[in-house]
Amino acid sequence: MSRTWIVIPLFNEAPVIGSVVEELLLTFRHVVCIDDGSTDASASVARAAGATVVQHPVNLGQGAALQTGFEYVLQDPETSSVVTFDADGQHRVADAVAMVRRIESGEADVVLGSRFLDGRTKLGVMKNLVLRMAAAQIRWSTGMNLTDAHNGLRAFDRQVTSNLHLTQNRMAHASELIHVLSVLKPRWTEHPVEIVYTDYSKSKGQPLLNSVNILADLLFR
C-alpha cells in the first residue's frame, strides 16, 4: 500500500484508543492522533500504542482536530492518501483498507463511507431517521447523491486533502466538508462500511448525542 496516513481526532478515549491504534498499525504504518484537549490519558495511551500524537492545549472540536491532522500529514512529501478514522472503536480497519484500494486503483479521488449500502450496521429508529434526514438535506444543498453524510470514515487522495480547509470546528464540519467537495468536484464514490456500536460507545451515550448534534446542525446551520 502506498503511503496512507490515518488521522484520528481524539478526545477522552483512553480506555479504547490503544487497541484502535494497535489494530490500525497492523496494516497502516502511519497513524496520527490529534488529541483535542483530552483531560484523561488519551494522548499517552495513543503514543504508547505507536501513534504519532499532536496535541491541542484546549478542546476545539472534531472539525478543528481533523484540520490539524490534514495539515500535519501534508507535511510528509510522500503522503499519497489520507483516511479519517474514529477513536472509539466503531470503525473497521478492513473497510478503511478497501476504501484506500479504490483510490489506489484510480477509481476515485474520494471514497466516503456509508452505513446504508449494506445491512451490517444496526441502527436505532432515531439515529436512522436523523441520518437519513441529514443525507437528504445534503443532497438538496450540494447535488451530491449521498446516502450517509455524517460518516467519519473517509478516504481522500493527497490533492483533495490539500484543498480541505475546514472552518467549522464542531459537528457542522461534516456538512461543511461535503459542501467543499461539491465545489471541488473530485471523482467520488461511497463505500459500504460497518459502524459497530459497542458497549463502550453506548455507555457514553454517543449514538443519541450524535443524533442530537446532527439535528442541531441541520436546523441552525
Short mmCIF file of C-alpha atoms in Angstrom, two decimals, residues 21 24 32-33 35 51 59 69 73 81 101 117 132 140 150 154 170 202 218:
data_model
loop_
_atom_site.label_atom_id
_atom_site.label_comp_id
_atom_site.label_asym_id
_atom_site.label_seq_id
_atom_site.Cartn_x
_atom_site.Cartn_y
_atom_site.Cartn_z
CA VAL A 21 -4.15 2.27 17.19
CA LEU A 24 -4.55 0.00 12.63
CA VAL A 32 -1.57 10.33 13.83
CA CYS A 33 -3.92 11.10 16.71
CA ASP A 35 -5.52 14.91 20.94
CA ALA A 51 0.75 6.52 17.11
CA ASN A 59 -10.69 21.28 23.28
CA GLY A 69 -4.46 16.33 11.11
CA VAL A 73 0.13 14.70 7.23
CA SER A 81 -3.82 9.32 0.69
CA ARG A 101 -7.61 0.42 -2.53
CA LEU A 117 -25.21 0.43 1.45
CA ARG A 132 -31.42 9.94 6.55
CA TRP A 140 -30.63 19.02 -1.75
CA HIS A 150 -22.19 12.10 8.60
CA ARG A 154 -13.49 8.73 4.71
CA ARG A 170 -17.56 21.10 15.80
CA LYS A 202 -23.31 3.11 24.08
CA LEU A 218 -29.41 20.73 10.18
#
